[in-house]
Every structure is written in C-alpha cells, then in structure tokens.
Short mmCIF file of C-alpha atoms in Angstrom, two decimals:
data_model
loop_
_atom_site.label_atom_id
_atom_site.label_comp_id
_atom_site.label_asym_id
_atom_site.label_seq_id
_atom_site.Cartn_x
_atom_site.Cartn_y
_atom_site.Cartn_z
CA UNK A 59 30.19 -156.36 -36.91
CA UNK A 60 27.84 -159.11 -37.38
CA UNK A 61 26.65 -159.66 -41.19
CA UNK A 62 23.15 -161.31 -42.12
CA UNK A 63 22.33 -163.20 -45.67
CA UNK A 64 18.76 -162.21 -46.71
CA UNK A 65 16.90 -165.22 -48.49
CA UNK A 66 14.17 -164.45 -50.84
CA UNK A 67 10.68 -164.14 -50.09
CA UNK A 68 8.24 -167.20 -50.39
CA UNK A 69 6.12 -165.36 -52.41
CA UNK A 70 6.03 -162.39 -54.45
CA UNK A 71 4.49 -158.94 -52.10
CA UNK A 72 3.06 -155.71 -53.19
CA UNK A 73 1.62 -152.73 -51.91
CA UNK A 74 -1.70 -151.96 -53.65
CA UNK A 75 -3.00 -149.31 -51.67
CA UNK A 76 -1.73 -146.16 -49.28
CA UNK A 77 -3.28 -143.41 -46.87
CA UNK A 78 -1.90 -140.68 -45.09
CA UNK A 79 -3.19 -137.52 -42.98
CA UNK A 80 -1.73 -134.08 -43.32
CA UNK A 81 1.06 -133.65 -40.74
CA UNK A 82 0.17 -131.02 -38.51
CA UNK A 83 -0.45 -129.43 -34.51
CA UNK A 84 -3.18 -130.82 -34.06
CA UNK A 85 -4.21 -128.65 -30.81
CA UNK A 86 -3.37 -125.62 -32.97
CA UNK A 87 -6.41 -125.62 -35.13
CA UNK A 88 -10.01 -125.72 -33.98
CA UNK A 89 -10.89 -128.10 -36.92
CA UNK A 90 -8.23 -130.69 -35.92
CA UNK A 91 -8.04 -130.55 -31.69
CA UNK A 92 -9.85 -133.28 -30.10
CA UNK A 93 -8.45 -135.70 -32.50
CA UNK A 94 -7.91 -139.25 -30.77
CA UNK A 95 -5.65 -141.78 -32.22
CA UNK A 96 -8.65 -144.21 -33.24
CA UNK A 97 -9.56 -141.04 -35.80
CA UNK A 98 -6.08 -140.24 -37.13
CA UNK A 99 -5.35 -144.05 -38.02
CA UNK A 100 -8.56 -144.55 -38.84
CA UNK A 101 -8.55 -142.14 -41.41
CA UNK A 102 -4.96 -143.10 -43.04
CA UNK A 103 -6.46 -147.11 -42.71
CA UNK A 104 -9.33 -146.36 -44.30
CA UNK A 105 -7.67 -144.03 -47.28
CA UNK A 106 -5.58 -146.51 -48.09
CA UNK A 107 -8.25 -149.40 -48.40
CA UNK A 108 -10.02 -146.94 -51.09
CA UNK A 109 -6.90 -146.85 -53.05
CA UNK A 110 -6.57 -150.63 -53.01
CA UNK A 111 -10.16 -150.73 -54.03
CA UNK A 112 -10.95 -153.13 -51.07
CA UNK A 113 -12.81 -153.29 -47.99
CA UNK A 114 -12.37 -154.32 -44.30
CA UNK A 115 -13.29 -158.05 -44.72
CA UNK A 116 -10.80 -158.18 -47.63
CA UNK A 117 -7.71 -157.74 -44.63
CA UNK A 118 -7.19 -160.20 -42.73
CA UNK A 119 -4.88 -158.62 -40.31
CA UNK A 120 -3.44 -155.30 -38.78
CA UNK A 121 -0.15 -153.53 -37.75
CA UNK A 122 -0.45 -150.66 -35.68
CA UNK A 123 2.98 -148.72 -35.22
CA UNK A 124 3.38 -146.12 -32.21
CA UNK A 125 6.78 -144.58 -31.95
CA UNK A 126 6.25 -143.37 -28.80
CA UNK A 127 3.17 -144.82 -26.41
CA UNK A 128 4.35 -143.80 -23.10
CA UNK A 129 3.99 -140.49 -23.65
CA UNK A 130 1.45 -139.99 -26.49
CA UNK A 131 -1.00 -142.48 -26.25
CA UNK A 132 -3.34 -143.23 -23.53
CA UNK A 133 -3.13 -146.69 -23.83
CA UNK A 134 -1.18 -149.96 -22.68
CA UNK A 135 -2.56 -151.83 -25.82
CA UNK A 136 -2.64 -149.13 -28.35
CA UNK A 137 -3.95 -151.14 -31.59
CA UNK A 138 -6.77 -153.11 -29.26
CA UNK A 139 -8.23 -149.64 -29.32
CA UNK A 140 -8.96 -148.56 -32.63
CA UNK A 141 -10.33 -151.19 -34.58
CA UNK A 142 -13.86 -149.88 -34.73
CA UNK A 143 -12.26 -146.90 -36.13
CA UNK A 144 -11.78 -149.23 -39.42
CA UNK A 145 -14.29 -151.79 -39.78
CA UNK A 146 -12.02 -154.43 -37.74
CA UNK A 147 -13.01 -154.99 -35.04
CA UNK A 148 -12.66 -158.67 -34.22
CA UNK A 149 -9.73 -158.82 -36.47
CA UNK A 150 -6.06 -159.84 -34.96
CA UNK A 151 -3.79 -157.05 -34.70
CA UNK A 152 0.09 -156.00 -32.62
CA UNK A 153 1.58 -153.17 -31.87
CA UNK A 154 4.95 -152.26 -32.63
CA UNK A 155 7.43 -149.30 -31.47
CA UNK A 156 10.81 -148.76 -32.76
CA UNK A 157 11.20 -145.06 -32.50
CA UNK A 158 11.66 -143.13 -35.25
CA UNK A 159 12.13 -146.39 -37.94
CA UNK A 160 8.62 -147.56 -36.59
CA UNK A 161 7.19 -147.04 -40.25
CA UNK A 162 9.37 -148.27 -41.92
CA UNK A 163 9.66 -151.50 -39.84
CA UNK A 164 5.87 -151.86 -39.93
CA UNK A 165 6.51 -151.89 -44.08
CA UNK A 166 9.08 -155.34 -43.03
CA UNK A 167 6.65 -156.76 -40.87
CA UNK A 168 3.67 -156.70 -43.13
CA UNK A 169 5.84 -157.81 -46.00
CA UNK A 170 7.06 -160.77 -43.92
CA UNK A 171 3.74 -161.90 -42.47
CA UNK A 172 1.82 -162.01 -46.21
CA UNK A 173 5.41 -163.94 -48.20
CA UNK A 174 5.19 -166.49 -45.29
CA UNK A 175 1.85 -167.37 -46.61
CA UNK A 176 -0.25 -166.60 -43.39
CA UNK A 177 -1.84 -163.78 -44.64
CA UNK A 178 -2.73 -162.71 -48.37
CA UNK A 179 -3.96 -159.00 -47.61
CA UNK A 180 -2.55 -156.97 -44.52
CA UNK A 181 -3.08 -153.06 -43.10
CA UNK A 182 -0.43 -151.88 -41.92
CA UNK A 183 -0.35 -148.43 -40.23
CA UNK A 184 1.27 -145.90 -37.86
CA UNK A 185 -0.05 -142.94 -35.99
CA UNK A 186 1.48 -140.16 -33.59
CA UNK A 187 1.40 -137.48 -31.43
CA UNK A 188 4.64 -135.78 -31.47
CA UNK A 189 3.42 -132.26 -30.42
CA UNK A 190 0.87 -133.50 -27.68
CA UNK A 191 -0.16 -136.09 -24.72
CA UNK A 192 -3.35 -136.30 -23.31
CA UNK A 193 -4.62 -134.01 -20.75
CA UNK A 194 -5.14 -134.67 -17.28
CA UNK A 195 -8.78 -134.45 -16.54
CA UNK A 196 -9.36 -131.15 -14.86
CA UNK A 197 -9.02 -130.26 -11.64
CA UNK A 198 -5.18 -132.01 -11.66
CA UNK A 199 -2.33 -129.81 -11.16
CA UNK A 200 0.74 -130.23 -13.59
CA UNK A 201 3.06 -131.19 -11.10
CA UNK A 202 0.52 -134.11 -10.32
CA UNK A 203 0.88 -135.54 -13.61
CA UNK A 204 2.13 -138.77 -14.13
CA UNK A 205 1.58 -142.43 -16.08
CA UNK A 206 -1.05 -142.89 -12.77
CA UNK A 207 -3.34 -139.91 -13.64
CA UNK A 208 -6.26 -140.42 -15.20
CA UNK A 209 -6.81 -138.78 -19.02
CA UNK A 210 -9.10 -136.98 -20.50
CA UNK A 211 -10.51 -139.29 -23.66
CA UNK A 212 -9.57 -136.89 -26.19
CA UNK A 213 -8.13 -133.41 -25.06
CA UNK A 214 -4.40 -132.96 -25.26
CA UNK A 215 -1.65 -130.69 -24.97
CA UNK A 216 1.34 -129.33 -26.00
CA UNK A 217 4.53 -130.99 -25.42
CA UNK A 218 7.14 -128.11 -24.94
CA UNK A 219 10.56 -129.43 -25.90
CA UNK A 220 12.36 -129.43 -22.86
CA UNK A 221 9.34 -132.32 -21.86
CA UNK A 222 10.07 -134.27 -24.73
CA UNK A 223 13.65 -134.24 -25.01
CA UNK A 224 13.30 -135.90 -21.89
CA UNK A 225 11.91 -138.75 -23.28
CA UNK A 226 14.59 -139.69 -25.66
CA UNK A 227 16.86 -140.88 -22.97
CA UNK A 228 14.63 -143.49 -22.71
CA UNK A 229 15.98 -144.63 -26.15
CA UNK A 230 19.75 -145.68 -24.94
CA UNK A 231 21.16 -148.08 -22.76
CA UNK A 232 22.42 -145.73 -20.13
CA UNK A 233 24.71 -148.12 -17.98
CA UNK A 234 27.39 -146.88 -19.79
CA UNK A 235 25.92 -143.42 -20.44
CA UNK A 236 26.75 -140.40 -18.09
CA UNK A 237 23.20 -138.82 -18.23
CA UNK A 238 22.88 -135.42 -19.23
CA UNK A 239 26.83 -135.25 -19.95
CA UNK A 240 28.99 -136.28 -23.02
CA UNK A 241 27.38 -139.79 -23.51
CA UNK A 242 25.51 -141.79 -26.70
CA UNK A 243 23.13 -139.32 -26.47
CA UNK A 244 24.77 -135.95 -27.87
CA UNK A 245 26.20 -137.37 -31.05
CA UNK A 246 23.95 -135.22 -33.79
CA UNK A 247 26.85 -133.96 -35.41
CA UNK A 248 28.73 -137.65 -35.78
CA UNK A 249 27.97 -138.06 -39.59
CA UNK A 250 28.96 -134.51 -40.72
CA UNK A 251 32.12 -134.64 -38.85
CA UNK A 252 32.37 -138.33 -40.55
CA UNK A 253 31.93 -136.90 -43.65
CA UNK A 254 33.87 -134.25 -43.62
CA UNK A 255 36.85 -136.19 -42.46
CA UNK A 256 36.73 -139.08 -44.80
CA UNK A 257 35.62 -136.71 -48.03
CA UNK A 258 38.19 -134.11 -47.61
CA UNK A 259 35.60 -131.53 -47.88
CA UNK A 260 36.01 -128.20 -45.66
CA UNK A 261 33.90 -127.04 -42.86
CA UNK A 262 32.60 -124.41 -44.90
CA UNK A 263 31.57 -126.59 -47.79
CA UNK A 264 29.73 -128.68 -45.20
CA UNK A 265 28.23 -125.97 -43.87
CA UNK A 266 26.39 -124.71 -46.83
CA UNK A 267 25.38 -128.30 -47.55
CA UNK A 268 23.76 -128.42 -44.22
CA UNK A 269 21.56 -125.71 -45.13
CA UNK A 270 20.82 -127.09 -48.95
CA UNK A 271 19.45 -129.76 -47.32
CA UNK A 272 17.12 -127.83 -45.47
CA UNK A 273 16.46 -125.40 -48.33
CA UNK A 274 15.99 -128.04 -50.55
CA UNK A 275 13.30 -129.82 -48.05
CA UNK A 276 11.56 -126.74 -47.62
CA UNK A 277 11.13 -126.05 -51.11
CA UNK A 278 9.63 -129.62 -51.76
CA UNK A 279 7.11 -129.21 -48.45
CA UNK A 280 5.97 -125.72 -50.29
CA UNK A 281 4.56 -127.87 -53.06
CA UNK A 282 2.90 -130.65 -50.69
CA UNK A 283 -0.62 -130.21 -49.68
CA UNK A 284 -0.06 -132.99 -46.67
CA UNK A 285 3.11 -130.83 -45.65
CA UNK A 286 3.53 -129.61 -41.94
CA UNK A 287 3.97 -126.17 -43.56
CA UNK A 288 1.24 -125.89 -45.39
CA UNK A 289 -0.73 -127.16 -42.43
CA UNK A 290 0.41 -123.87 -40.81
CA UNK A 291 -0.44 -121.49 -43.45
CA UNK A 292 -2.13 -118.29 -42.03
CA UNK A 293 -1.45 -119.16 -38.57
CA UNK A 294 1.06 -117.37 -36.28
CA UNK A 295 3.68 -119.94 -36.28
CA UNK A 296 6.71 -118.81 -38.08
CA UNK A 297 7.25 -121.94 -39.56
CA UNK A 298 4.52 -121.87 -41.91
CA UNK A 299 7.21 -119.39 -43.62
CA UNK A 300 9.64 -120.97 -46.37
CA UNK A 301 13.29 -119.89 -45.88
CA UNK A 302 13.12 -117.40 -48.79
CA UNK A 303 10.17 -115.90 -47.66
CA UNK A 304 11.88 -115.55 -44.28
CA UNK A 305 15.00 -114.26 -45.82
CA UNK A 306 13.26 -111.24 -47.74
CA UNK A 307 11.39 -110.61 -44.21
CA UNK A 308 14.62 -110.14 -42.39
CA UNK A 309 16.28 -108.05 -45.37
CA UNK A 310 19.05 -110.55 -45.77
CA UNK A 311 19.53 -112.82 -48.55
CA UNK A 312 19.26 -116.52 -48.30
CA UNK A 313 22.78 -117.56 -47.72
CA UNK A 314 22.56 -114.46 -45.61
CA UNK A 315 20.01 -115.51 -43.75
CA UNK A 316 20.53 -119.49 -43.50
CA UNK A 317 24.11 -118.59 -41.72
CA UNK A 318 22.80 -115.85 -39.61
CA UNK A 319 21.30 -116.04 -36.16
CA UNK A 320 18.41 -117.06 -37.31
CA UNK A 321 19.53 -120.21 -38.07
CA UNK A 322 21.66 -120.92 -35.03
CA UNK A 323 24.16 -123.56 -34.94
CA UNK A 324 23.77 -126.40 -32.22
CA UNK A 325 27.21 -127.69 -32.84
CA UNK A 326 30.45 -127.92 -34.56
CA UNK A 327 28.19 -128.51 -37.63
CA UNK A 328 24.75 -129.13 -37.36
CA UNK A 329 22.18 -125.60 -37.16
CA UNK A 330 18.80 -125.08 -35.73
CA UNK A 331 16.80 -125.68 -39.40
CA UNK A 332 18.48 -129.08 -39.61
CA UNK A 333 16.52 -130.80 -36.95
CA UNK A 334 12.92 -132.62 -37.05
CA UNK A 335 9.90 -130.40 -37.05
CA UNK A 336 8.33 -133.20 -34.40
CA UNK A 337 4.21 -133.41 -35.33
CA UNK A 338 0.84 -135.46 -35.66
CA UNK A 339 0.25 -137.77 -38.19
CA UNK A 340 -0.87 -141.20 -39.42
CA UNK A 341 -0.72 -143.26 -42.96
CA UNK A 342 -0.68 -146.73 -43.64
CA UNK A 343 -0.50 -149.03 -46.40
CA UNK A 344 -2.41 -152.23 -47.86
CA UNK A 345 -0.15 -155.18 -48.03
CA UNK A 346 -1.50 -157.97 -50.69
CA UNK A 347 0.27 -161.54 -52.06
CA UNK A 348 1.07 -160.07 -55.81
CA UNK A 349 -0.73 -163.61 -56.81
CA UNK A 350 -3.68 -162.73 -55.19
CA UNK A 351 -4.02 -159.04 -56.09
CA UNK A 352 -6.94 -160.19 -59.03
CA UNK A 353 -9.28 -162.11 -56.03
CA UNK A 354 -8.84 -159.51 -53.40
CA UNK A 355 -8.78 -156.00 -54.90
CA UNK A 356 -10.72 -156.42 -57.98
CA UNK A 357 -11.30 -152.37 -58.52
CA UNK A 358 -7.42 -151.86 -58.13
CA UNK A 359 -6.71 -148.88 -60.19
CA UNK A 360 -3.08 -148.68 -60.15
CA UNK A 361 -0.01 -150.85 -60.69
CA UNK A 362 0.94 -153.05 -57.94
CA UNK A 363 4.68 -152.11 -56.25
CA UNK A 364 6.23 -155.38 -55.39
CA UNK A 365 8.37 -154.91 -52.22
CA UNK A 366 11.50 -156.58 -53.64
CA UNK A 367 13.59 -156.51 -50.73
CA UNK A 368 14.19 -154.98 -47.50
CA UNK A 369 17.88 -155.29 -45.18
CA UNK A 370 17.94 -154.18 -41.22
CA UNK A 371 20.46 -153.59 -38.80
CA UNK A 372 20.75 -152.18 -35.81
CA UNK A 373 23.82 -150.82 -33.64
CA UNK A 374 23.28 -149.16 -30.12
CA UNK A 375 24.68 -146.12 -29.80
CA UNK A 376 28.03 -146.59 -28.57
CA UNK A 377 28.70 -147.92 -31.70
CA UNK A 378 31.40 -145.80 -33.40
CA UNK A 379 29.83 -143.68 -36.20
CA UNK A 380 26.55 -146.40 -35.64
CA UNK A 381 24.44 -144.99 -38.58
CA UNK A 382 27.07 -144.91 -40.75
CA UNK A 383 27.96 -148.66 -39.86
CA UNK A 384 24.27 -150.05 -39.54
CA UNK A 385 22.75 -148.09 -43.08
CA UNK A 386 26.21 -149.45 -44.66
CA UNK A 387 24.83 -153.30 -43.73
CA UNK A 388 21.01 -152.72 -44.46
CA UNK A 389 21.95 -151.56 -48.22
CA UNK A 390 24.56 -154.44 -48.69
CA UNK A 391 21.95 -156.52 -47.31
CA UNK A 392 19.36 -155.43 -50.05
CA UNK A 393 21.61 -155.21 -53.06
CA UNK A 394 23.46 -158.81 -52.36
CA UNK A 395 19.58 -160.26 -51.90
CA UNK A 396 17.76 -158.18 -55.22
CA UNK A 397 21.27 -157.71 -57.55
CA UNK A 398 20.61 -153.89 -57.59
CA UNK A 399 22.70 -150.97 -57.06
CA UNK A 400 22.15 -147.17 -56.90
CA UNK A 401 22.22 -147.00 -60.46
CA UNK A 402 18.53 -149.17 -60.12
CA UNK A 403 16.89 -146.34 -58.10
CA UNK A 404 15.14 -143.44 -59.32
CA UNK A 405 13.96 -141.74 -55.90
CA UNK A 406 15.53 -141.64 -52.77
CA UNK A 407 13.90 -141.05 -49.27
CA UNK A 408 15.71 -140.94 -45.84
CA UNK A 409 14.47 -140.52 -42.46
CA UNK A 410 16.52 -137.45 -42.08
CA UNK A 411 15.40 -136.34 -38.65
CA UNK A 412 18.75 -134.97 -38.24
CA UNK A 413 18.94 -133.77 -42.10
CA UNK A 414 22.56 -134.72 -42.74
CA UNK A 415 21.16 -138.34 -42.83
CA UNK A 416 20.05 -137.63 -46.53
CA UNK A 417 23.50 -136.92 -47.69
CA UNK A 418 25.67 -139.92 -45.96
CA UNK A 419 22.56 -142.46 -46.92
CA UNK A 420 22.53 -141.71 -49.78
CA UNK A 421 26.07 -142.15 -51.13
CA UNK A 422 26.19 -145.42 -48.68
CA UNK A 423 23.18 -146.71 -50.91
CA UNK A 424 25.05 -145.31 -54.18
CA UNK A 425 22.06 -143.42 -55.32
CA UNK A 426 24.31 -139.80 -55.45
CA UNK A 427 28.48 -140.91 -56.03
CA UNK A 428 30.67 -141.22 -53.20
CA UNK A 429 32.59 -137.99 -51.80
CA UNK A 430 29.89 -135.96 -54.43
CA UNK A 431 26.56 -135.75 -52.88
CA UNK A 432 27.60 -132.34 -51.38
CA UNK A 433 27.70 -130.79 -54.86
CA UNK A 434 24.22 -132.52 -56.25
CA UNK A 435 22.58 -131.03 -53.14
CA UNK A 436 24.23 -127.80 -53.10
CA UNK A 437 23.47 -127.92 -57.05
CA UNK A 438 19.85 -128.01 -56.17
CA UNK A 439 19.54 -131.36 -58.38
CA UNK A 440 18.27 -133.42 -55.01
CA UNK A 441 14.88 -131.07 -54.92
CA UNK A 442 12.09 -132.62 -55.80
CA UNK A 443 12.39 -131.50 -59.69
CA UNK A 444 15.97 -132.31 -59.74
CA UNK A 445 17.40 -135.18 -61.67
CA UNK A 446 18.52 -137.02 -58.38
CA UNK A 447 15.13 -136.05 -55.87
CA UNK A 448 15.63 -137.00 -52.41
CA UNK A 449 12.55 -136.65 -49.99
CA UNK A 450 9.71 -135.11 -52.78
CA UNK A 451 8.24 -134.55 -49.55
CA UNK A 452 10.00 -132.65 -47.60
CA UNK A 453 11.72 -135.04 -45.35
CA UNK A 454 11.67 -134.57 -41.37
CA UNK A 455 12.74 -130.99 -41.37
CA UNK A 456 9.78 -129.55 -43.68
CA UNK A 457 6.77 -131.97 -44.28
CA UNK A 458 7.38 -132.82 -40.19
CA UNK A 459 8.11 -135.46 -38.23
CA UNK A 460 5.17 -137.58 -36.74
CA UNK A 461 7.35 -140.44 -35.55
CA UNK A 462 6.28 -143.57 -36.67
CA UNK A 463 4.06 -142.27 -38.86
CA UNK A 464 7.22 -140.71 -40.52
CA UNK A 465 8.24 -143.83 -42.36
CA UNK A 466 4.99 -144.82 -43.42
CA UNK A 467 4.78 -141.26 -45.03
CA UNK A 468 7.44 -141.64 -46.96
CA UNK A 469 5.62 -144.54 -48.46
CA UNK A 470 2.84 -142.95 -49.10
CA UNK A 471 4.74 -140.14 -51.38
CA UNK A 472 7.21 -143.05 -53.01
CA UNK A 473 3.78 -144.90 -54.40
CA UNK A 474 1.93 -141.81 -55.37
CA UNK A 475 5.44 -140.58 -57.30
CA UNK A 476 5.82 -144.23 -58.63
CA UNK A 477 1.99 -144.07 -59.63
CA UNK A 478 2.42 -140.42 -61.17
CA UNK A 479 -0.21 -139.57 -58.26
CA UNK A 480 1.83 -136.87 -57.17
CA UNK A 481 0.34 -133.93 -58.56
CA UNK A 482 1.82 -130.63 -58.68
CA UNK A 483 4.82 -131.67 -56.60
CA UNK A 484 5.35 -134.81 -59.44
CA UNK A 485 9.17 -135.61 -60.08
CA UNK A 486 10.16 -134.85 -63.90
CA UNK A 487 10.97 -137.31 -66.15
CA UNK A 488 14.19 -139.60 -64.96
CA UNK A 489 16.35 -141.41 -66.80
CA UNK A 490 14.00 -142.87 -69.63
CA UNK A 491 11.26 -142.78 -67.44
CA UNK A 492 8.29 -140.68 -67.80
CA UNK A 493 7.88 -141.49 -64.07
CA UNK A 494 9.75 -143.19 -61.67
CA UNK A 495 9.88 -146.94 -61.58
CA UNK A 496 12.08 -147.65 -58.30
CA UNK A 497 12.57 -146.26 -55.09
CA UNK A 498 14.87 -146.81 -51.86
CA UNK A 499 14.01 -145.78 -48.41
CA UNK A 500 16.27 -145.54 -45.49
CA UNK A 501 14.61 -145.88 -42.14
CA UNK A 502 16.88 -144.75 -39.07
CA UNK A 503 15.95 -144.77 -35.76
CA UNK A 504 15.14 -146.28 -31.95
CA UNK A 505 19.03 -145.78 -31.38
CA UNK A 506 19.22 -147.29 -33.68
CA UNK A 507 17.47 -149.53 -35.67
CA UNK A 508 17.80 -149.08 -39.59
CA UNK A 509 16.26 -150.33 -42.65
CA UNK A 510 16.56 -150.44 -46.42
CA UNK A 511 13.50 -151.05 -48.36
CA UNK A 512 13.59 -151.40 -52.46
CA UNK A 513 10.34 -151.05 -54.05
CA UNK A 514 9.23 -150.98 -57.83
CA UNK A 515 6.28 -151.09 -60.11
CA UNK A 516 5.19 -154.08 -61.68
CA UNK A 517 3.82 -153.74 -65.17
CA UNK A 518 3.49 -157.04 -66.58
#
C-alpha cells in the first residue's frame, strides 16, 4: 500500500472555539420540526464564535461539511445557502462531503487552509439530516418523488431505513460489486472476525465485548445533555431507554438481556445495539493561527488546543480488512510527523458507527495494548470515568450519528474535556492530570476515507 511522509505545518494552528446542537429527530418534537439546515449550522457556527470570544468579521472564511446532500439537503450548493444564518454573508465558503469522516476532514481542511498562511481565523462546520429529507410540497404522491420534485422550504420527513440504506450503495465503486449480493458492501463484521483471528480471543469473548461497547456508550450518553438519548427522554421511542433500564423492564439481567432477542445479532458477530443510531445535528469549530490568537479573539477564555498533527488514508472497499489497513497508515502517519505514541494520549474518540471500530482503533493507535483492549472494555475502564475513556460521549451508537456532523461532535466533547468544560459527564483525573491534556480522534468513513487527528492544550 502506498505510504505518505507528513511535513510540518507552516505555522502553529489551534482551535479556540467550538459549538454543537443536541443530536436528535428533529420531526419528532414540536419544538425542533421545521428546522432548516441554515438554523442547525447556524446555531453550532454561531456557539462556537461565543466560545472563541469573536465575531463574524473576525473569520475570514467558512467550511460547510454535508455527509450526505443528495438526499438531505435541498440544495446543489449547500454552504451558498446559509451564510445569513451567521453573519457571513459575502464571505467565501466550500462544501465538502466525505461520508461519515466529513467532520473530521473539515477539522484537516481548516487546519491546512490557516498553516498555509491564507487565512488566520476559519469556521469550520458540519450539519445533517440523517433521520429526514425534505418534503415534497403537497399535493405530490410518494411514488412521484424524486431529485426533480420541488421541496417544501422547511418541512421534512422521516427516512425509514430501508430508504436510506439505499443510499449507501452510492458510497462504493460497484463495477466490481454484485449489488445487493456478497460484495464491498456487507463487510460490518470484517474487524471482529479480524480481531478475533489475529488475537486468539474466542467468539464468546468477542461477543460480550461487542456489547461492552455498547453498554459502555450508553452509559456515557446517560450523562450527556447533547446526547440522542436524552433528546428522547419522555417520548415513546424506546431508545430513550438505557440498556439497564431496559433489562429490569424485560425481567432479565443485563448480560441476559444484551444476548437475548432483544439485541439481535446481524451476523457472525456484530448485534442490533452495535450499529449507528443515524440523527440530526450540527457543530463546528473556530480555527485561528496560534500567533494570532491575542489580535483576533481578545475575550478568549480558555486555552488554545494546537492541532499538532493530523494523517489520512483512504482504501476502497475491496481492500482486504480496509479499515484495519487505512487507520494503521493515518496513526503511523501522525506519530512519525509529532514523535508521539499512545502512551501521549489521554482520551480517545472513534467514529464507531459500527461500534467494534473503538476497539481495533484503538489498539492500532496504541492508546489500549495490543491483543488487550477486550479486557479494558469489558473491565468497564473505557467508560467515560474509566482510566482509559473512549467516546465521553457516547460514540455513534448512543449520543447518535448525524453524519458529518459526527466528527465535528467529537470535537466539540474532546475540547470541552480538554478545557474541564465537561460538566457532570467530566473524565477523572488521568495520569497526573487533573484533566486531560491530549486527545486522538479516528475518523472512518466515505468507504473509506480515514483520519487521525492529535490535539493538545497549550499552556505556555
């Protein structure tokens, strides 16, 4: 596989400020349906320019990720759209889409556009609809609806799986793909077989790893006020309902429960609570030259976090094992350019979509030890007030999964951690920290494009 050599930035970049909406169903609630896109980035744009302690006319330029804008926006030039929304307007702007590592691209693309000198201060932002498209304007039957059909403005509706799942063909090169057969596409259980084979664990033991990933997730969502889950709470979707809460409903216990029907399996390995809770959402992040953090944001009240490095790959799907291969180059990437290692990094986040991602990333980027991450998550020591958290948010199968927005979010929790902004879901003290200093994030996605971003505070 081809190998890149990362060369250090021109200049030194930070993030100084970050914004992100709750992740919810937006058509569920009468307080949140009728959102448009212009309102959900708008709000995560303008949150984080608060918490850099600038304004509109301090950025001079704007990212606007969309995971997805065939079939949730209403648009052909998404970003054009929503300036206003922000104070912009006038400003120059691009769009972006990488599926599901659009957020954590958008992080690259900032970084790269301030070190080169071009820009000093940068938004950069993503926004989704993962559980909606916009509505036909009345009058148009279903079957007449199509890319050629006019929209309403702002109603939307539900996208029921079987209508999105056919959307993610779109993400493969299917010459050499037999659709809706045995192809690149079906391949969710790749890394747990992977692991399992080159660990020397057993089924079982994977198994119950499986679902301490999702327990674990859950259990950090519960204590996340921009959670998907918490979203939900006193509606009549069952997933508003933690797995122990769902386990003393059904009279089981949770290992009862977690291997029961309930909790299905959709192959050799993988089960039903292991895949993405797909969602709304938007955040974003302010992107300054670390030099020029005293001129722009004068009322900055936190430490800058100096984006130290960030490695990509990507592999197309018929890659064998591809996000093992590609998140194996992205790290080496990183650590050859920076001199870190896993023993640098005090939080972890993964865009676990399909939640064994968290495990295999993980002991790729050295953060948990090789052929041991099993028995830290299975521990419970990977939870958010472990010794070893991976996604204090919830990660993909608990906080949700708003696409592009996804990476973004996990942004937006690594600074507030790193800033001891996290409130009641704060990590505990690591290491000789009294809060965390470092982070990695592993973006994954777009079949498949993946990323390795190392952040950490500054404090001189």
């Amino acid at each position: 596989m081809n190998q890149t050599k990362l060369h250090k930035y021109s200049r030194s970049v930070s993030i100084i400020g970050v914004g992100c909406t709750p992740f919810m169903y937006t058509v569920d609630k009468d307080e949140t349906n009728g959102l448009t896109e212009g309102e959900m980035y708008g709000y995560a744009a303008l949150k984080a320019m608060e918490d850099a302690g600038v304004n509109p006319q301090d950025v001079d330029y704007y990212f606007h990720g969309q995971a997805n804008p065939l079939a949730g926006s209403n648009f052909l030039t998404p970003n054009i759209q929503i300036g206003n929304w922000f104070g912009m307007k006038g400003k120059g702007s691009i769009h972006h889409s990488e599926a599901c590592c659009t957020g954590y691209l958008a992080i690259e693309q900032a970084v790269n556009a301030v070190a080169s000198g071009k820009y000093n201060c940068v938004l950069t932002g993503c926004v989704e609809f993962g559980d909606s498209s916009p509505a036909p304007y009345d009058g148009i039957a279903p079957e007449d609806d199509g890319v050629d059909v006019p929209k309403h403005p702002y109603k939307r509706n539900k996208i029921p799986m079987e209508q999105f799942l056919k959307t993610t063909s779109w993400l493969y090169d299917r010459t050499y793909t037999r659709a809706l057969m045995a192809g690149q596409e079906l391949i969710y259980d790749d890394a747990a077989e992977w692991y399992v084979r080159t660990r020397g664990i057993t089924p079982e033991q994977m198994n119950d790893t499986l679902n301490w990933m999702c327990i674990n997730n859950m259990r950090n969502a519960e204590v996340n006020p921009l959670s998907l889950i918490n979203f939900l709470k006193g509606t009549k979707d069952p997933n508003q309902f933690t797995y122990d809460e769902r386990a003393k409903a059904a009279g089981m216990t949770l290992d009862e429960y977690m291997n029961s029907a309930y909790n299905p399996r959709m192959g050799d390995f993988l089960r039903a609570g292991g895949i993405e809770l797909k969602c709304d959402g938007a955040a974003a992040c302010i992107v300054c030259a670390t030099e020029m953090i005293p001129q722009i944001a004068k009322n900055l009240k936190h430490k800058p976090i100096e984006v130290v490095g960030i490695g990509s790959a990507a592999c197309e799907a018929s890659t064998p094992h591809f996000e093992v291969a590609a998140t194996q180059e992205a790290v080496r990437q990183v650590y050859e350019l920076t001199g870190m290692s896993g023993d640098d990094l005090d939080l972890f986040y993964a865009n676990d979509f399909i939640v064994t991602s968290h495990l295999v990333s993980a002991e790729i980027a050295g953060y948990l030890p090789e052929g041991e991450g099993w028995k830290y998550i299975c521990d419970g020591r990977t939870a958010w007030n472990g010794d070893k958290p991976i996604n204090s948010n919830g990660g993909r199968t608990a906080f949700g999964h708003a696409h592009a927005a996804s990476g973004m979010a996990d942004m937006y929790e690594a600074c507030k951690q790193i800033w001891n902004e996290a409130g009641d879901h704060q990590v505990p003290n690591l290491k000789d920290h009294k809060v965390p200093q470092t982070a990695m994030l592993r973006g994954y996605g777009g079949a498949q494009n993946v990323a390795a971003i190392i952040i950490k505070r500054i404090d001189d």
